[in-house]
Amino acid sequence: MANHPQGTQRAVKWYPPAYDIRVETIPIPEIIEPDDALVKIKLAGLCGSDLHIYRGHEDVDAELICGHELVGEIVALGSSFYPGATGRPELYSTLQIGDKVVSPFTVSCGECHFCRVGFTCRCIHSALLGTPLLPGGQAQYARIPKAGGTLFSLTALARSNARVLDIADSSLLLLADILPTGVFVALQALQHPKLSPMLTGSAYPSSSFVPCDGLVLSGTGVMKPLETADRTLTIAIVGLGPVGVCAAVSLLHMMENIRTTKGLDCRIVAIDPNEARRKKMEAVYAKINSHDKQSCAFVVAAIDEAQDLAKLWTGGAGCNAVLEVVGNNSALDLAYSLVRPFGIISSVGVHQEPPIPFTGRDVYNKNVSLDFGRCPVRAMFPLALEILVKRQDVFGGIGDDASLIENTVSFDQAAQSYELFDKGKCGKILFDPWM
Amino acid sequence: MANHPQGTQRAVKWYPPAYDIRVETIPIPEIIEPDDALVKIKLAGLCGSDLHIYRGHEDVDAELICGHELVGEIVALGSSFYPGATGRPELYSTLQIGDKVVSPFTVSCGECHFCRVGFTCRCIHSALLGTPLLPGGQAQYARIPKAGGTLFSLTALARSNARVLDIADSSLLLLADILPTGVFVALQALQHPKLSPMLTGSAYPSSSFVPCDGLVLSGTGVMKPLETADRTLTIAIVGLGPVGVCAAVSLLHMMENIRTTKGLDCRIVAIDPNEARRKKMEAVYAKINSHDKQSCAFVVAAIDEAQDLAKLWTGGAGCNAVLEVVGNNSALDLAYSLVRPFGIISSVGVHQEPPIPFTGRDVYNKNVSLDFGRCPVRAMFPLALEILVKRQDVFGGIGDDASLIENTVSFDQAAQSYELFDKGKCGKILFDPWM
Ligand SMILES: NC(=O)c1ccc[n+]([C@@H]2O[C@H](COP(=O)([O-])OP(=O)(O)OC[C@H]3O[C@@H](n4cnc5c(N)ncnc54)[C@H](O)[C@@H]3O)[C@@H](O)[C@H]2O)c1
Ligand SMILES: NC(=O)c1ccc[n+]([C@@H]2O[C@H](COP(=O)([O-])OP(=O)(O)OC[C@H]3O[C@@H](n4cnc5c(N)ncnc54)[C@H](O)[C@@H]3O)[C@@H](O)[C@H]2O)c1
Ligand SMILES: [Zn+2]
Ligand SMILES: [Zn+2]
Ligand SMILES: [Zn+2]
Ligand SMILES: [Zn+2]
């Protein structure tokens, strides 16, 4: 704790009620709790989710330090991390000063029931970075509570996998939120039991956890076996912001892997009303496809066009799954109109006060399954990192047609960047707090 | 087709707008399509779902023949079932005149995509018995379309499993709807990937369909492994009508089977505001438990009591899954209040016009998963039959404390039975059309 940096730092702050971003000089945070780490920030992301607060939609009435995406280096640790500390889980002995780390956008202790089972974003100690309760990452330093459970140490990982140290910081930053969230929304759909007939080739219900003594089907007249066409998955992605693009890349990655072993077919339609967003998605797909020829059909479309295509592809049945990556009711309505009976709507959009726009009859009549909520980033980390390493073509670049990050700027451009990003006039921006 | 019965029959009819039940003499239906069967009905059920029409809640403005639950005997078949018929799937050659059959409450062709994959209740030829489009089973005869895909032949099944012929008709009738629906609502919860950590003992996400090359977790500081307490499932059943009781019996059956191999623990709270319904559930559980000592804790409770118990059992976290077996928004609200973050609401209640009562923030904040809709009875048949055979103690009786069926009556008592059943003054009633 001797090397704890002292003095002041610069940070991006938001003031209520809305649209008020200021860069201020404030004290460097201190280690308060034994489980805290102090991280010197190398890069901090500006994210679509920051806009909910920026626009004043979150009922926040206190100023705050912005940002929930950060990559940095540990410069101080609380007493839990030092030899002799007792009662801390093993993961609290992994972190060391000097480690390069990524933080998920929420704190997770690594110890409670929710952490143990992998639902890390609903940790009983959960706190969201960049809120009045927990100062965010758009600063030079940030205090991270429950750091043993929260931070990913790339340095620790590199001991067994040296290649992770080759990943650019700007790519690593995507692990804080948007790539794991893309992984989660795709995985949630693919793992749903209602997709298992398509994935496995045997009819619903799958026999896992169906304790059935085999008394029956033989002799009762079984249904016709599945045909090739039954095993063609049709999946829509609604919303092609940075998270939607990550969802598309994740879904393509998973489908290539699943196809190798399972022999099923897949068609994806990626939807956004915004032309610039569609162009970005097309450029990303073109790059992926030029490096590794994809076996899924992949079409980027505006809303009307997508609805026609989904009907055409499926003979009117609709999509097996829809990934909702927007966060408003028009997107949920579109998802419902696209999904087929017994289909899945996997939603990661951050939804607000309005009631969700379905009647009881809607959901009953389509036998629809819906999965909502926040990404358990920490639990998605293995798969997200795998995709990140494999897809450096997409996640490595800055500022070209197919890169997810438009630019890295200094805090002097913070207010302007929020404004442009809010108006859809720029892509994802990273802040270098030392620039 | 020569032995096709001719003349008239008696049937229970409903007249709009509501509460108008009449027994009339009408023509015996004819075979119309080549895929039709004519069934001579032995028993027909009166069911909670009949009440939606009875009360005039379904916007039906034409008279109809009531009932969607029937067991009977095939007395005539269309040409598809005769030697030489071409283009029909194999299952159309299984049925024969004289076969004892149960019909699911919806028609399924057995051929289309939805049938092949097991989503039989959303067959493209789907039709619900007991609607203006398809005369129901509360009659002496019923025409069943797409009979090869729709009817279960107990006679065909008995060729390999003679013991199925020992099952009483009154028990078999439960296969038409309420037992498979109970199986479905339980299975839908237990198969959800968000329960897999509890069932398997390894953290979310399960590695099935997670193509991950093993690059990662080692070295990043893994979470604490699951503890025994993490593997205790807490499940609520909301609504203890006949379907809710079937859900409880199904869930207990599945848990006993899963526990044998997996070693997890389970606590169930079964909820109904109606005391008579709770008493029935308690008697059913007592009977099951006296025959086979159950390892799950099982408590029957009124709403407030259940909410307290769920909190107490789970330290405030809430239930891993809630089975909603009511069909109104107060039940969905209760389900939401009971479910824990990353929990599942599995709903088979028939919901109507009102919007479902959750805001976007509700569903996001709990990471809730919701599964809605109609039971694919035909696909649930194997497991339902297994439970039926095993649980003759519960499904075999009529009119005792622990039986699901209160009485078998003649059509002369139809109007009165609808009235009593509507007012909650009697349990499930069967009609014997020949009495
Ligand atoms: N669940 C989580 O853990 C998590 C994590 C990160 C982000 N999010 C949320 O995910 C959502 C997407 O994030 P982002 O950063 O990509 O947002 P973004 O605002 O940059 O992108 C949203 C895209 O949706 C498009 N869109 C709007 N209405 C649409 C409609 N009806 N149909 C199709 N597309 C439509 C917009 O044109 C835009 O391109 C946001 O709600 C964000 O808060 C959730
Ligand atoms: N999905 C399907 O395929 C399918 C099949 C059969 C029945 N159903 C539906 O399942 C539901 C149950 O059927 P049933 O025949 O058992 O109905 P039922 O009307 O006999 O029983 C419903 C029970 O719910 C109780 N209840 C009412 N509000 C409640 C609340 N807020 N909390 C807890 N309990 C509450 C009532 O007291 C009653 O005992 C109905 O909606 C029915 O239409 C669906
Ligand atoms: Zn973010
Ligand atoms: Zn925790
Ligand atoms: Zn019924
Ligand atoms: Zn069909």
XYZ file of C-alpha atoms in Angstrom, chain A residues 57-59 89-91 94 105 108-122 148-153 155-157 159-161 163-164 184 187-188 190-200 202-227 229-231 253-255 257-258 262 317 320 340-342 347-356 358-376 378-383 385-386 389, chain B residues 57-59 89-91 94 105 108-122 148-153 156-157 159-161 163-164 184 187-188 190-200 202-227 229-231 253-255 257-258 262 317 320 340-342 347-376 378-383 385-386 389:
258
model
C -33.410 8.709 -18.386
C -32.170 6.946 -15.270
C -33.718 9.140 -12.551
C -11.334 -17.028 -1.461
C -8.441 -18.236 -3.551
C -9.078 -15.716 -6.283
C -4.253 -14.103 -7.741
C -19.065 -3.124 -15.793
C -18.935 -9.160 -8.293
C -17.523 -10.556 -5.080
C -16.727 -14.016 -6.415
C -18.038 -15.570 -3.227
C -21.809 -15.280 -2.923
C -24.342 -17.734 -4.309
C -24.900 -15.680 -7.460
C -21.170 -15.463 -8.171
C -20.578 -19.131 -7.474
C -23.266 -20.254 -9.897
C -22.079 -17.830 -12.592
C -24.782 -15.161 -12.414
C -22.076 -12.653 -11.580
C -23.987 -9.521 -12.579
C -26.517 -10.234 -9.840
C -10.607 -10.377 -6.457
C -13.994 -11.326 -7.840
C -14.350 -8.405 -10.216
C -11.120 -7.823 -12.100
C -9.748 -10.109 -14.799
C -5.979 -10.232 -14.672
C -1.076 -10.926 -16.433
C -2.193 -13.915 -14.387
C -3.747 -15.491 -17.451
C 1.328 -17.254 -17.170
C -0.429 -20.111 -18.940
C -1.375 -18.385 -22.206
C -0.517 -14.891 -26.386
C -3.120 -12.914 -24.464
C -24.494 -13.661 -23.834
C -25.638 -18.024 -26.150
C -28.917 -17.489 -24.333
C -28.615 -21.157 -28.711
C -28.750 -22.898 -25.340
C -32.515 -22.641 -25.028
C -34.155 -26.087 -25.021
C -36.587 -24.963 -27.718
C -33.660 -24.814 -30.157
C -32.442 -28.254 -29.261
C -34.435 -30.108 -31.966
C -32.673 -28.013 -34.605
C -29.281 -28.423 -33.010
C -29.462 -32.115 -32.203
C -34.115 -35.117 -32.278
C -37.578 -33.872 -31.451
C -38.628 -31.800 -28.464
C -38.371 -32.388 -25.561
C -34.710 -33.274 -25.418
C -34.032 -36.235 -23.197
C -31.649 -34.399 -20.886
C -33.356 -34.257 -17.516
C -36.351 -36.092 -18.915
C -36.380 -39.145 -16.747
C -38.442 -41.420 -18.940
C -38.211 -45.177 -18.718
C -38.738 -45.713 -22.420
C -42.186 -47.183 -21.879
C -43.722 -45.432 -24.696
C -43.191 -43.946 -28.067
C -42.543 -47.207 -29.837
C -45.894 -48.419 -30.952
C -47.854 -45.218 -30.485
C -47.111 -43.988 -33.965
C -44.169 -41.659 -33.876
C -44.059 -38.412 -35.751
C -42.120 -38.184 -38.980
C -38.420 -37.806 -38.207
C -36.789 -34.420 -38.620
C -35.917 -33.406 -42.156
C -35.109 -28.259 -43.577
C -36.130 -28.601 -39.919
C -32.507 -28.194 -38.945
C -18.398 -17.860 -34.232
C -20.694 -20.212 -32.324
C -22.490 -21.369 -35.440
C -18.252 -24.302 -34.151
C -21.627 -25.961 -33.737
C -23.727 -31.023 -35.789
C -43.109 -19.506 -40.047
C -36.305 -19.588 -34.476
C -41.999 -18.152 -34.905
C -44.205 -20.196 -32.563
C -41.936 -21.886 -29.986
C -32.992 -9.635 -25.022
C -30.058 -7.651 -23.655
C -31.489 -4.215 -24.388
C -31.714 -2.079 -21.245
C -35.459 -1.545 -20.909
C -36.985 1.223 -18.858
C -40.274 2.102 -17.192
C -42.766 1.299 -19.974
C -44.589 -2.022 -19.661
C -43.317 -4.630 -22.081
C -47.128 -7.923 -25.243
C -50.597 -9.042 -24.303
C -51.183 -12.346 -22.545
C -52.707 -13.663 -25.740
C -49.640 -12.676 -27.790
C -47.235 -14.653 -25.665
C -49.574 -17.624 -25.211
C -50.433 -17.899 -28.874
C -46.831 -18.057 -30.019
C -45.531 -20.201 -27.147
C -42.818 -17.622 -26.920
C -39.833 -17.769 -24.581
C -38.235 -14.554 -23.415
C -34.919 -14.028 -21.665
C -34.100 -10.592 -20.341
C -31.414 -8.815 -18.444
C -27.889 -7.811 -17.737
C -24.878 -9.714 -19.016
C -22.929 -11.706 -16.419
C -17.407 -12.370 -15.701
C -19.099 -15.667 -16.610
C -18.929 -14.893 -20.330
C -15.247 -14.042 -20.180
C -13.831 -17.384 -21.392
C -15.876 -17.459 -24.550
C -11.769 -13.919 -24.865
C -11.672 -16.834 -27.259
C -8.296 -13.642 -29.860
C -64.219 -14.516 -22.473
C -63.062 -15.906 -25.805
C -64.930 -13.592 -28.216
C -46.586 -40.940 -43.106
C -46.045 -44.230 -41.348
C -48.123 -43.204 -38.366
C -50.848 -47.563 -37.077
C -56.906 -31.188 -27.078
C -51.660 -32.212 -35.084
C -50.916 -33.632 -38.506
C -47.708 -35.411 -37.548
C -46.088 -34.279 -40.765
C -45.408 -30.551 -40.782
C -42.255 -28.878 -39.453
C -43.857 -28.100 -36.083
C -45.017 -31.699 -35.627
C -41.705 -33.164 -36.706
C -39.731 -31.084 -34.217
C -42.184 -31.847 -31.397
C -44.058 -28.528 -31.137
C -47.235 -30.414 -31.927
C -49.672 -27.847 -30.524
C -48.502 -25.347 -33.124
C -52.833 -40.381 -37.582
C -50.905 -37.479 -36.055
C -53.474 -36.581 -33.422
C -54.750 -39.725 -31.716
C -52.745 -41.861 -29.313
C -53.626 -45.508 -29.726
C -51.090 -50.065 -30.601
C -48.968 -49.257 -27.595
C -48.627 -54.565 -28.396
C -45.280 -53.776 -26.757
C -46.482 -52.707 -23.295
C -49.767 -53.019 -18.914
C -51.121 -49.814 -20.459
C -44.803 -29.446 -19.663
C -40.135 -29.690 -17.677
C -39.905 -26.240 -19.214
C -36.155 -27.876 -15.211
C -34.673 -27.889 -18.711
C -33.946 -24.172 -18.741
C -30.197 -23.499 -18.945
C -30.440 -21.111 -16.001
C -31.184 -24.111 -13.752
C -28.257 -26.092 -15.062
C -25.777 -24.894 -12.383
C -28.072 -26.285 -9.710
C -28.689 -29.515 -11.556
C -25.153 -30.204 -12.690
C -21.030 -26.506 -12.568
C -21.353 -22.788 -13.019
C -23.271 -20.978 -15.739
C -22.986 -21.139 -18.686
C -23.107 -24.859 -19.178
C -20.578 -26.059 -21.690
C -23.133 -27.688 -23.992
C -23.043 -25.690 -27.213
C -20.398 -23.416 -25.778
C -17.603 -23.981 -28.212
C -14.705 -22.800 -26.121
C -11.169 -23.981 -26.726
C -10.196 -23.937 -23.077
C -7.932 -20.918 -23.493
C -9.007 -19.263 -20.409
C -10.319 -19.634 -16.931
C -7.241 -21.245 -15.497
C -5.101 -18.411 -14.311
C -7.755 -15.713 -14.288
C -8.890 -16.493 -10.798
C -11.950 -18.684 -10.899
C -14.947 -18.113 -8.724
C -15.458 -20.215 -5.649
C -16.874 -23.607 -6.615
C -20.525 -24.347 -6.007
C -21.484 -25.233 -2.463
C -26.559 -24.793 -0.639
C -26.212 -23.579 -4.232
C -27.639 -26.866 -5.420
C -41.643 -37.325 -10.116
C -38.918 -35.547 -12.073
C -37.107 -34.414 -8.951
C -35.502 -39.141 -10.797
C -33.051 -36.283 -11.141
C -27.475 -35.781 -9.450
C -33.082 -14.528 -2.820
C -35.199 -20.581 -8.818
C -35.044 -14.780 -7.868
C -32.663 -12.975 -10.227
C -31.813 -15.358 -13.115
C -46.310 -20.337 -17.550
C -49.089 -22.508 -18.925
C -51.943 -20.279 -17.790
C -54.142 -19.241 -20.696
C -53.710 -15.484 -20.730
C -56.082 -13.113 -22.432
C -56.162 -9.580 -23.793
C -54.555 -7.625 -20.919
C -50.889 -6.706 -21.402
C -48.567 -8.837 -19.314
C -47.941 -6.896 -16.128
C -44.171 -6.316 -16.205
C -42.232 -3.180 -17.001
C -39.036 -3.323 -18.995
C -37.136 -2.475 -15.845
C -38.749 -5.368 -13.924
C -37.645 -8.002 -16.385
C -34.200 -6.483 -16.936
C -33.461 -6.057 -13.265
C -34.178 -9.673 -12.384
C -32.667 -11.216 -15.534
C -35.891 -13.137 -15.709
C -36.696 -15.833 -18.244
C -40.297 -16.426 -19.221
C -41.801 -19.325 -21.135
C -45.418 -19.079 -22.211
C -47.965 -21.044 -24.104
C -49.909 -24.104 -24.959
C -48.804 -27.610 -24.065
C -47.594 -29.778 -26.958
C -48.477 -35.199 -28.112
C -44.794 -34.515 -27.408
C -45.337 -34.818 -23.644
C -47.133 -38.122 -23.980
C -44.216 -40.464 -23.166
C -43.387 -38.775 -19.902
C -47.862 -41.828 -19.533
C -44.919 -42.903 -17.429
C -48.702 -45.551 -14.791
